[in-house]
mmCIF file of C-alpha atoms in Angstrom:
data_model
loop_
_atom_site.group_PDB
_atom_site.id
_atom_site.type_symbol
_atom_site.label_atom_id
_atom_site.label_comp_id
_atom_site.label_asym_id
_atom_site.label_seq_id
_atom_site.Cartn_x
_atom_site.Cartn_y
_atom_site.Cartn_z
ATOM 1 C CA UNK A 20 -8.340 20.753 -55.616
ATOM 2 C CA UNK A 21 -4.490 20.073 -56.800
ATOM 3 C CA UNK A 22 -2.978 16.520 -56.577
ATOM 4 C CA UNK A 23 -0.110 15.529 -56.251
ATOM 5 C CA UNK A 24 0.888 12.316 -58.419
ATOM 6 C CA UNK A 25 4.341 10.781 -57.713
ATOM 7 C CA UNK A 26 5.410 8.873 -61.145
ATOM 8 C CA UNK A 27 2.757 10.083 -62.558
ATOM 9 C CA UNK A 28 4.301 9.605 -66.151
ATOM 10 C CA UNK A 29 3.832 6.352 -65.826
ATOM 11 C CA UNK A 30 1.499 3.415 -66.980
ATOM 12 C CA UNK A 31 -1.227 3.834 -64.349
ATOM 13 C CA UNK A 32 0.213 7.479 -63.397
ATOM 14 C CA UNK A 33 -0.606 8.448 -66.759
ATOM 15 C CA UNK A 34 -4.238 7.189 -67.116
ATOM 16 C CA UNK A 35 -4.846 8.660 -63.882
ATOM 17 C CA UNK A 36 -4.047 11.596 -64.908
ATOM 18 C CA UNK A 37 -6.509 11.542 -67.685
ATOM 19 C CA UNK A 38 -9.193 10.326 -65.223
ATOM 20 C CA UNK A 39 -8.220 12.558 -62.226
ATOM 21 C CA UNK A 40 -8.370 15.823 -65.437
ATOM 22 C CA UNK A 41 -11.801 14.892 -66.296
ATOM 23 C CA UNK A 42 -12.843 15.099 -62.484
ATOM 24 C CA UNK A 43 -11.919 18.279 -62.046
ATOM 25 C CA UNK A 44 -8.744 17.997 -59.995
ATOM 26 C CA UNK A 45 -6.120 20.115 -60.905
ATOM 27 C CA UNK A 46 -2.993 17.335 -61.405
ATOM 28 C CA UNK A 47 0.534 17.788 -60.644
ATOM 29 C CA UNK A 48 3.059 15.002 -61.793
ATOM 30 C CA UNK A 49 6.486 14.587 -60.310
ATOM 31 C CA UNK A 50 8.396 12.216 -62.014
ATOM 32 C CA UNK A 51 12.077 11.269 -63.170
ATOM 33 C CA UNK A 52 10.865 9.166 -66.403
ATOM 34 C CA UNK A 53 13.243 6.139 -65.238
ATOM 35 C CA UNK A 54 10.566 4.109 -66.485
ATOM 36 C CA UNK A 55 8.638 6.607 -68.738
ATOM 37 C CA UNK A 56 8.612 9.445 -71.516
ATOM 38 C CA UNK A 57 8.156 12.602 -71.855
ATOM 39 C CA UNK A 58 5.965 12.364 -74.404
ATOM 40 C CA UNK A 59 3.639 11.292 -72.041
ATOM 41 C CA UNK A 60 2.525 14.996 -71.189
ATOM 42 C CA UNK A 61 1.833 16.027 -74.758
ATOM 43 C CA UNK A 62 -0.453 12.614 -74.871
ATOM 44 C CA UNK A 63 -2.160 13.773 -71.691
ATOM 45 C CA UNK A 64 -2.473 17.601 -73.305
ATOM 46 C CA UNK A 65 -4.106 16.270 -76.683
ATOM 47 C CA UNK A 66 -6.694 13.770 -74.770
ATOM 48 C CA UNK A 67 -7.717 16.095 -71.934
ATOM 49 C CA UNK A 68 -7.039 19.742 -73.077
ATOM 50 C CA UNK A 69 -5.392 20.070 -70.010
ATOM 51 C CA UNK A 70 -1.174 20.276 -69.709
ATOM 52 C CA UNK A 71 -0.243 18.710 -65.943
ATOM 53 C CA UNK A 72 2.547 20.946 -64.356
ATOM 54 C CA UNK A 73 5.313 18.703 -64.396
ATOM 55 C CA UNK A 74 8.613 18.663 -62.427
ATOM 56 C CA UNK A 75 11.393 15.863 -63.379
ATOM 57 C CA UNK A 76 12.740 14.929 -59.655
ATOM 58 C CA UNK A 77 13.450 11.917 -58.201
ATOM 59 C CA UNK A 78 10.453 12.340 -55.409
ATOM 60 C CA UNK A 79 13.061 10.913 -52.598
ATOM 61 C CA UNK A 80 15.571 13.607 -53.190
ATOM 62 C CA UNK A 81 13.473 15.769 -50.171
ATOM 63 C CA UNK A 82 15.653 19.232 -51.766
ATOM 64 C CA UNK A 83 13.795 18.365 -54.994
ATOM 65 C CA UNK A 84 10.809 17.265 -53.876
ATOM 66 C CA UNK A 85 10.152 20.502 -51.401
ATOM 67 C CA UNK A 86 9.563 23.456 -54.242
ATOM 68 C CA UNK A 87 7.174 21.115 -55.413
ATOM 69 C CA UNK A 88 4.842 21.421 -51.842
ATOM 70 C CA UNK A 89 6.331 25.144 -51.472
ATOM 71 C CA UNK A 90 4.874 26.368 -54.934
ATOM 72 C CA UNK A 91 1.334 24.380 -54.878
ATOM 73 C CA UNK A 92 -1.160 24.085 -52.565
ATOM 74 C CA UNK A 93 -1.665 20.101 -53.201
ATOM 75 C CA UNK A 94 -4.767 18.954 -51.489
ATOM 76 C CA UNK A 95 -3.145 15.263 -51.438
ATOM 77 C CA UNK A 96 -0.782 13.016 -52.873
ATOM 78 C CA UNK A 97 -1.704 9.611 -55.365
ATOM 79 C CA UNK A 98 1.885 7.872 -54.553
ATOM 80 C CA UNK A 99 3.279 5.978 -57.586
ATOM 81 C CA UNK A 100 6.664 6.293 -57.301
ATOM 82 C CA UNK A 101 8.617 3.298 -57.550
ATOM 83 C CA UNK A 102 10.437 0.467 -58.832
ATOM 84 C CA UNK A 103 8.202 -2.575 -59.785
ATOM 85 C CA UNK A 104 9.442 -5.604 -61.431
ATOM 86 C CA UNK A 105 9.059 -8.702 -59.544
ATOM 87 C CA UNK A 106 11.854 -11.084 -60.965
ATOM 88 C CA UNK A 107 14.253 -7.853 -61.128
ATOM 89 C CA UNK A 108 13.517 -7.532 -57.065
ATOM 90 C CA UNK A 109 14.772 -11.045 -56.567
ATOM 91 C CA UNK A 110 18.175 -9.838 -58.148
ATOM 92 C CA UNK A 111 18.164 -7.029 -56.684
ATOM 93 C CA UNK A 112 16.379 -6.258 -53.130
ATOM 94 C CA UNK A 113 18.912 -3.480 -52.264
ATOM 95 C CA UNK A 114 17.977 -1.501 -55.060
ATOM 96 C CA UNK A 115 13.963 -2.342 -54.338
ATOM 97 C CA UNK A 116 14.265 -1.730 -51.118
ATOM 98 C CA UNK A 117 16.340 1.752 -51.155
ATOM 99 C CA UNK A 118 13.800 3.421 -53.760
ATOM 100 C CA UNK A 119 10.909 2.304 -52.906
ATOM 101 C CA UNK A 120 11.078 2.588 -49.514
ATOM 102 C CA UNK A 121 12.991 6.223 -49.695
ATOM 103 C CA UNK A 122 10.273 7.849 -52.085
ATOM 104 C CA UNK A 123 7.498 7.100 -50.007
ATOM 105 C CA UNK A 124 9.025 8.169 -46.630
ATOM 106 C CA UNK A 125 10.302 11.302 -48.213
ATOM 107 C CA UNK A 126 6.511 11.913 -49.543
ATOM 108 C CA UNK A 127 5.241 11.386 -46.376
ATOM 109 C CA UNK A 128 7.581 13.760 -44.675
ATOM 110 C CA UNK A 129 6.995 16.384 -46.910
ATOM 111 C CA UNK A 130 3.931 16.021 -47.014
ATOM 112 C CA UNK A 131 3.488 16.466 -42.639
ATOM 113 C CA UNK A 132 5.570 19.236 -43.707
ATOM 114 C CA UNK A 133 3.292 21.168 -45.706
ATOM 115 C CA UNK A 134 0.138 19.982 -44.011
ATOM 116 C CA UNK A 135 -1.320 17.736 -46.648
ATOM 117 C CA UNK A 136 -3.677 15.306 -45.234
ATOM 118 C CA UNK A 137 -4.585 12.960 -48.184
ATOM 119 C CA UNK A 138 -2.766 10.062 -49.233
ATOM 120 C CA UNK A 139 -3.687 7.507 -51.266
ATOM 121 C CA UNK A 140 -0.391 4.644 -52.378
ATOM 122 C CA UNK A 141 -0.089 1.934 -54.849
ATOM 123 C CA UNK A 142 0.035 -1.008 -53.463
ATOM 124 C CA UNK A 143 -0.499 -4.637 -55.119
ATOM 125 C CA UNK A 144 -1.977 -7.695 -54.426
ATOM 126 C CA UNK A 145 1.276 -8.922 -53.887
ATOM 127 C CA UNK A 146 1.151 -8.263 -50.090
ATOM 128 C CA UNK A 147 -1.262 -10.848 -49.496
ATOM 129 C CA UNK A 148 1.432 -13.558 -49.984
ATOM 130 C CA UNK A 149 0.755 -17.098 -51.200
ATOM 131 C CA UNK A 150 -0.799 -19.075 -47.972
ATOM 132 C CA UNK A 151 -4.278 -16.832 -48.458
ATOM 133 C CA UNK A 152 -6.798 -18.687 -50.889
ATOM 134 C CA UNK A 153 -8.538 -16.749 -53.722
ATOM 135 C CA UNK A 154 -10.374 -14.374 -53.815
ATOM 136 C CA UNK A 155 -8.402 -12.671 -51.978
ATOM 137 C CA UNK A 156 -10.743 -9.837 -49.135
ATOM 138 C CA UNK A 157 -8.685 -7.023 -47.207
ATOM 139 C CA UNK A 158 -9.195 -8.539 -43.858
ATOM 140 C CA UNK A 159 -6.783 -11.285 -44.807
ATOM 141 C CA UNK A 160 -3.471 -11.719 -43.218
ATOM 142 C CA UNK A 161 -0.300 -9.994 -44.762
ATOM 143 C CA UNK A 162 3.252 -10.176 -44.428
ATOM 144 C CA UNK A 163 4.198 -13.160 -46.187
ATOM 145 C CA UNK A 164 5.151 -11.317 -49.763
ATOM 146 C CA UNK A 165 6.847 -14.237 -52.177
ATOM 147 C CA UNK A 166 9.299 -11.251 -53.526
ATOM 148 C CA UNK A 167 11.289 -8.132 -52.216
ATOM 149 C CA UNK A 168 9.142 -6.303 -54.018
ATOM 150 C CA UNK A 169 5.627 -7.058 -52.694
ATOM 151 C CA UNK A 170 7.702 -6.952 -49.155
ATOM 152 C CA UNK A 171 8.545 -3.524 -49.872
ATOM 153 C CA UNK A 172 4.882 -2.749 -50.982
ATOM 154 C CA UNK A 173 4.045 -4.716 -47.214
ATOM 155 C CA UNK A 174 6.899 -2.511 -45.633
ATOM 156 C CA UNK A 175 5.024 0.966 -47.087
ATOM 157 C CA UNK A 176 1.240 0.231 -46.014
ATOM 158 C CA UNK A 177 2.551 -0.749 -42.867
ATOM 159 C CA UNK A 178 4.486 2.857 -42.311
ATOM 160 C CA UNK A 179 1.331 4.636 -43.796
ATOM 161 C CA UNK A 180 -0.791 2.678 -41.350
ATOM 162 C CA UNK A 181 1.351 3.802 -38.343
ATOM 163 C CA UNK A 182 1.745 7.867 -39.690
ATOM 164 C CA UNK A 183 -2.108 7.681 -39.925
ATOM 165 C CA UNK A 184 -2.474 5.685 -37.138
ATOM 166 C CA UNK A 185 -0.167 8.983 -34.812
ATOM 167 C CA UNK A 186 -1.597 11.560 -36.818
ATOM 168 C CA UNK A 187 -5.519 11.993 -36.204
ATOM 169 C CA UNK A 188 -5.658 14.273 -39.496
ATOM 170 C CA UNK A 189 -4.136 11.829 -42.148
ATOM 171 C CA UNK A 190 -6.275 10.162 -44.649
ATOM 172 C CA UNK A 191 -4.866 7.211 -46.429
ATOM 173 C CA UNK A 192 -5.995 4.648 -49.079
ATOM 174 C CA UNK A 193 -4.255 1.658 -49.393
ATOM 175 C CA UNK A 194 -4.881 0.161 -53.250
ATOM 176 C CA UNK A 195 -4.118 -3.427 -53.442
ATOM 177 C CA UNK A 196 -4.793 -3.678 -57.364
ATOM 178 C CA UNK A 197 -4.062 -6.886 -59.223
ATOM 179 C CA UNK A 198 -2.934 -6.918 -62.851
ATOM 180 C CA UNK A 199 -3.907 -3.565 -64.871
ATOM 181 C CA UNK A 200 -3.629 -4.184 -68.627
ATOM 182 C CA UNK A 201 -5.282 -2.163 -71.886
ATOM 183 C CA UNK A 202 -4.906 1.042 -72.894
ATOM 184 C CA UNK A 203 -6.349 4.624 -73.349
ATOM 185 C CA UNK A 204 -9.197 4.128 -75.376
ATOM 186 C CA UNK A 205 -7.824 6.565 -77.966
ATOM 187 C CA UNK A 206 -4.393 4.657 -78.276
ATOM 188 C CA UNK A 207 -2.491 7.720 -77.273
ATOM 189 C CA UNK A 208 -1.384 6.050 -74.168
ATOM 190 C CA UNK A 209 -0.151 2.606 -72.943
ATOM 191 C CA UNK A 210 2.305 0.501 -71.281
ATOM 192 C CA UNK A 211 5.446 1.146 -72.797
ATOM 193 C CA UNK A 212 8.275 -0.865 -70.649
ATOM 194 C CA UNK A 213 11.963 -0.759 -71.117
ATOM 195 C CA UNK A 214 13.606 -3.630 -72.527
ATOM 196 C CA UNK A 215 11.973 -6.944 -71.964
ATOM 197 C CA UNK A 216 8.759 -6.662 -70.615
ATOM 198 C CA UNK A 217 7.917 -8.419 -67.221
ATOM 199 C CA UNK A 218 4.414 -8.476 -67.725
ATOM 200 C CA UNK A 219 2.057 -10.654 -69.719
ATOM 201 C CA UNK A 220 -0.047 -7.957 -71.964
ATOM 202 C CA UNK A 221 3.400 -5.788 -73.592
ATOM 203 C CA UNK A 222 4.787 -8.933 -73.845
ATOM 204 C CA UNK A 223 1.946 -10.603 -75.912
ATOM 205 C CA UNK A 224 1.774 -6.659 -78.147
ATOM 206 C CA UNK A 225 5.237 -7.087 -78.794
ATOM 207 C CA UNK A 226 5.131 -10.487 -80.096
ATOM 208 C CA UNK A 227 2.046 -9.475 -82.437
ATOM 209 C CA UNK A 228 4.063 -6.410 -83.863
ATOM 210 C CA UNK A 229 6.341 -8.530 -84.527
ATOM 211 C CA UNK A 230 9.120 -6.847 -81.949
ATOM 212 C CA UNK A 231 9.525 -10.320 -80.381
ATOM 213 C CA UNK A 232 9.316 -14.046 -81.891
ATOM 214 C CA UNK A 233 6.837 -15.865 -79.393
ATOM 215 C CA UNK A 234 5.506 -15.691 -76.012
ATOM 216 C CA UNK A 235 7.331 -17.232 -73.232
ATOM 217 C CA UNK A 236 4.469 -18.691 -70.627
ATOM 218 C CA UNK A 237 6.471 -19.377 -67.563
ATOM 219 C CA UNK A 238 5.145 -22.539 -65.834
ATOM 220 C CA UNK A 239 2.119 -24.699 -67.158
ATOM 221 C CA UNK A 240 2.250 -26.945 -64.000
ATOM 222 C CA UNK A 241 0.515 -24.988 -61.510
ATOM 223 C CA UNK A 242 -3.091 -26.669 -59.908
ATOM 224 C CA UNK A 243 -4.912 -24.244 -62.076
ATOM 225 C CA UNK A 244 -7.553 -25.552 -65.161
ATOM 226 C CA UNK A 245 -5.196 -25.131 -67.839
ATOM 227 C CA UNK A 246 -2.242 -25.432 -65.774
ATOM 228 C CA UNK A 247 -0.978 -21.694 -66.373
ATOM 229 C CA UNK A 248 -0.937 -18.640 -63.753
ATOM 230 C CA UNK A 249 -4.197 -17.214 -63.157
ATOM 231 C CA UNK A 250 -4.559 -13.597 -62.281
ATOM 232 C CA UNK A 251 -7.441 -10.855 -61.838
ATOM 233 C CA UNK A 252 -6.724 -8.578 -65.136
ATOM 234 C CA UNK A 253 -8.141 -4.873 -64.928
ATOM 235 C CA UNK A 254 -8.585 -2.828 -67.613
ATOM 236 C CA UNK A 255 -6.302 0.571 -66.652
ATOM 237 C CA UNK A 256 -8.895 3.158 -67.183
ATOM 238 C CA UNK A 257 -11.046 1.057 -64.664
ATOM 239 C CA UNK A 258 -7.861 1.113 -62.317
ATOM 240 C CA UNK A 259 -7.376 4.975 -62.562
ATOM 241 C CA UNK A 260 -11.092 6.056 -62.223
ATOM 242 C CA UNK A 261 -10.334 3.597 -58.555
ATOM 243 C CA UNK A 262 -7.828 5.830 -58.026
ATOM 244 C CA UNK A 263 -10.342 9.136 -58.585
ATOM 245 C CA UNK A 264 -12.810 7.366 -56.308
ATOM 246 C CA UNK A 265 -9.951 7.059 -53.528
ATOM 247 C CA UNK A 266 -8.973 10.077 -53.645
ATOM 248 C CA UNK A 267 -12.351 11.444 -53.193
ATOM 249 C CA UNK A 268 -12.633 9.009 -49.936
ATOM 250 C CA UNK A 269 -9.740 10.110 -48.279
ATOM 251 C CA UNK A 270 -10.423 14.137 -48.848
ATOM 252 C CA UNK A 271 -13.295 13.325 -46.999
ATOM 253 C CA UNK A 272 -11.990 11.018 -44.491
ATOM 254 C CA UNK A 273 -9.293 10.321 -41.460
ATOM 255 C CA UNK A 274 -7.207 6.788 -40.997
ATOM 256 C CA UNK A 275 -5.931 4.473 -43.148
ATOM 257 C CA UNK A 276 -7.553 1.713 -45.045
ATOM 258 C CA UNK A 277 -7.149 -1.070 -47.609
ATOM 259 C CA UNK A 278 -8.886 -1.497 -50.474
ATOM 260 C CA UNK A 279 -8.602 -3.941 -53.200
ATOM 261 C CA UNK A 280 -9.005 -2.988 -56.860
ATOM 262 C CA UNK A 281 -9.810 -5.921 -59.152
ATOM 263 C CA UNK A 282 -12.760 -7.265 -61.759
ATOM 264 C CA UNK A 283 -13.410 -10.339 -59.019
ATOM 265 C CA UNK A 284 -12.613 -12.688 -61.906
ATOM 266 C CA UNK A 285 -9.601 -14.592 -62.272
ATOM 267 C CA UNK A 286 -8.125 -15.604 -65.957
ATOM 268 C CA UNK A 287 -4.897 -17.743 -67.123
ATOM 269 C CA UNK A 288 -2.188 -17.025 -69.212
ATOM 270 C CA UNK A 289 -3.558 -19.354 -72.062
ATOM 271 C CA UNK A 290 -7.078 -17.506 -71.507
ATOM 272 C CA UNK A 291 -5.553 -13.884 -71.756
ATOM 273 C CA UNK A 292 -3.512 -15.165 -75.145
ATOM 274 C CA UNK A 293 -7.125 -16.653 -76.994
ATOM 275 C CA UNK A 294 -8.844 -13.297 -75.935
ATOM 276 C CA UNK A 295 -5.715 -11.434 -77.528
ATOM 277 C CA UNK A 296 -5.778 -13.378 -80.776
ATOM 278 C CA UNK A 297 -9.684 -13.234 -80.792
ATOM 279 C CA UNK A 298 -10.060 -9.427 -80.810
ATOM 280 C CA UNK A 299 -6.673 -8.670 -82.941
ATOM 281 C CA UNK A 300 -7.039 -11.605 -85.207
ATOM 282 C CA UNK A 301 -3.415 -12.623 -84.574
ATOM 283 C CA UNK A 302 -2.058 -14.994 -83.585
ATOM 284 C CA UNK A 303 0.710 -15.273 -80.778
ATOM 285 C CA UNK A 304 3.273 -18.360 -80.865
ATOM 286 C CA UNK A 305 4.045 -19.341 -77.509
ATOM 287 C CA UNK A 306 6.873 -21.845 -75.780
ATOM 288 C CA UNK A 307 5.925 -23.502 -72.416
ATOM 289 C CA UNK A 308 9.403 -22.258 -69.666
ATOM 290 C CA UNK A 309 10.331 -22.840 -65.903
ATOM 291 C CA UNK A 310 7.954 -21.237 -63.636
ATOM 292 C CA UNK A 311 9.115 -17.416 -62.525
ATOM 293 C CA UNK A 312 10.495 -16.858 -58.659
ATOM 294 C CA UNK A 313 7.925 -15.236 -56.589
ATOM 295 C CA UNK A 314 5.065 -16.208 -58.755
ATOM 296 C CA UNK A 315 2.010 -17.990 -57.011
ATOM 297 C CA UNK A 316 -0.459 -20.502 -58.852
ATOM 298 C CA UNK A 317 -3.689 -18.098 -58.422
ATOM 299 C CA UNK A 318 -4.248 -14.566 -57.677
ATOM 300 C CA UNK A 319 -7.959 -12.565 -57.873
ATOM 301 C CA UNK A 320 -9.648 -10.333 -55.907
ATOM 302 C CA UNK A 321 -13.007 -9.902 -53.647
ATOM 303 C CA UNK A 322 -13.833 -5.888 -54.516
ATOM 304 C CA UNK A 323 -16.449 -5.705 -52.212
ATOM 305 C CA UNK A 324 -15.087 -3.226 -50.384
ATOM 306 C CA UNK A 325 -14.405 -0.995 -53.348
ATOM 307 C CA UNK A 326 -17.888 -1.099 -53.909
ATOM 308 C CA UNK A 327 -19.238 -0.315 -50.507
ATOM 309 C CA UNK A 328 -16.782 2.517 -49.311
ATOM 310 C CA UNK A 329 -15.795 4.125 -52.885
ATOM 311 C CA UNK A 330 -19.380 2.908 -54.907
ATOM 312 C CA UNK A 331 -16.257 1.717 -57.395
ATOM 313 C CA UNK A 332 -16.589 -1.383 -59.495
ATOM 314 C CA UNK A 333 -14.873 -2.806 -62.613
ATOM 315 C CA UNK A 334 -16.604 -2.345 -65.653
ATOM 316 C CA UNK A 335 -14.069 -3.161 -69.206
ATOM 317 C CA UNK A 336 -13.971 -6.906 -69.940
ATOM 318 C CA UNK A 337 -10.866 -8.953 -70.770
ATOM 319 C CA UNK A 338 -11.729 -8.926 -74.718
ATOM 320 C CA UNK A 339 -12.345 -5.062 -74.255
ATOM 321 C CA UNK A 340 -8.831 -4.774 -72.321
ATOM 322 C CA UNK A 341 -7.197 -6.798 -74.997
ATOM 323 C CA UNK A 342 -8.851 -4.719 -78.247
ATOM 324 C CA UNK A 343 -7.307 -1.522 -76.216
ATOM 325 C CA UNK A 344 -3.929 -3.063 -75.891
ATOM 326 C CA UNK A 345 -3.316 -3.603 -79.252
ATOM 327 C CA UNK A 346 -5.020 -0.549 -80.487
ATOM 328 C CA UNK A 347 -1.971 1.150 -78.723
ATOM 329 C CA UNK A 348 0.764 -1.431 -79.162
ATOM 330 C CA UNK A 349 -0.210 -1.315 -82.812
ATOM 331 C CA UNK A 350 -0.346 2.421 -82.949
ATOM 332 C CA UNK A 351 2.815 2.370 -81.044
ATOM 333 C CA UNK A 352 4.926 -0.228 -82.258
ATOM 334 C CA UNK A 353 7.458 1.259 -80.435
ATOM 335 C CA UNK A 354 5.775 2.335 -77.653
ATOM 336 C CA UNK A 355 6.847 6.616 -77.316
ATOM 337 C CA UNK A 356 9.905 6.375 -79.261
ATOM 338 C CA UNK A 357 7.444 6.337 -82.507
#
């Protein structure tokens, strides 16, 4: 079986790669390293054996994205592609909206195209807004993202609900996952953003290689115990091996459904930075900022469902995610370009 993985250079892309290699799937990974390197594949080579065939296209450019489909007989698509920065969406919706929305429709298209039935997207917890209550279950109400970009993540299920919904053979997986962090065990691959990082664990790495001078925790006001953001941190590889499981599902199924990926366990900012300093032993100065736009107070998930449909659960705990990170980030002190 060949899949398809659309920015699959990528943070998650790139771990499930590793974890869709080791299930015997044959992986294919278009990408157009906007937001990765292409260093990545000779990570992926050395950990699995295994060299992806790799094409460097921007996935909406349907001319590009074609000779992919023509050449390989991809059994189904894990859809990555994208632009994902919350506070950059606020700036910039067009841009959010454009990409995001352009490399999934094009995917899809092709995809109908070439008579590949499996899809399986990344999408985020995001879509689930900030009126719902934690734990957050996939029978919820949508539609109320705080941010352009969960909208467009809103905007994408909703267009892979209808193609499923008019097309009796399409299989689609819907992954609302929550906040993957860690690493490759073997600290040959990580999360490796440009510039400032937007998220809390390469932000907290870079401060303890001493790439940045403290921590900036935005808000500590929020109704939460300690006053900081709380959020359902998974461990990557836990994340990609839900992405193996999905795929699995929809091979084997038609429709659409939603599925959440998270531990079921929420943790704050303040928690996340004593489980860093406890398994790297350093220690991470921090200043208290203005809250972020589009953030909400509390975010985790109920992954009941992943249990039941794709007999997935989480299984890395925040101190393991944490060891991994910096085992990477310290590895890696600057990230690829190393």
């Amino acid at each position: 079986m060949s899949v398809l993985l659309t920015g699959g250079a990528g943070f998650i892309g790139s771990h499930t790669a590793v974890e869709m290699i080791k299930a015997g799937y044959d992986v294919i990974i278009a990408d157009d390293l906007s937001n990765a390197s292409p260093k990545v594949l000779d990570r992926l080579e050395t950990i699995t054996g295994v060299r992806p065939k790799f094409y460097r296209i921007d996935v909406a450019d349907r001319a590009a994205l074609e000779p992919v489909f023509r050449d390989n007989q991809i059994d189904g698509v894990i859809h990555f592609a994208g632009f994902k920065c919350v506070p950059e969406s606020t700036k910039l919706p067009l841009k959010y909206y454009r990409n995001n929305l352009d490399t999934a429709l094009t995917t899809l298209e092709v995809m109908e195209d070439y008579g590949c039935k499996a899809f399986v997207f990344s999408s985020s917890a995001t879509v689930y807004g900030e009126k719902n209550v934690a734990p957050f279950t996939e029978d919820m109400p949508t539609g109320t993202a705080t941010n352009p970009y969960g909208t467009t993540k809103l905007m994408i299920e909703q267009i892979v609900t209808d193609a499923a919904a008019a097309n009796d053979k399409l299989s689609a997986v819907l992954l609302r996952y929550f906040n993957p962090i860690g690493a490759h065990p073997s600290g040959l691959i990580g999360e490796a953003p440009n510039g400032v990082p937007n998220n809390l664990m390469p932000y907290i790495t870079q401060v303890a290689v001493g790439k940045r001078e403290h921590l900036s925790v935005y808000g500590n006001d929020y109704p939460t115990p300690d006053g900081t953001g709380v959020r359902d941190y998974i461990h990557v590889v836990d994340l990609a091996i839900g992405h193996v499981k999905a795929m699995d599902y929809a091979l084997k199924h038609t429709g659409s459904v939603a599925i959440n990926l998270g531990t079921g366990k929420g943790s704050s900012v303040l928690e996340v930075v004593r489980a860093f300093e406890e398994a790297s032993g350093v220690q991470i100065p921090l200043v208290i900022t203005d809250r972020r736009p589009g953030d909400i107070a509390t975010c985790y998930a109920d992954a009941s469902r992943a249990k039941a449909l794709l007999g997935w659960e989480a299984r890395y705990t925040l101190t393991e995610m944490c060891a991994h990170s910096w085992n990477w980030q310290n590895h890696n002190p600057k990230g690829y370009d190393d």
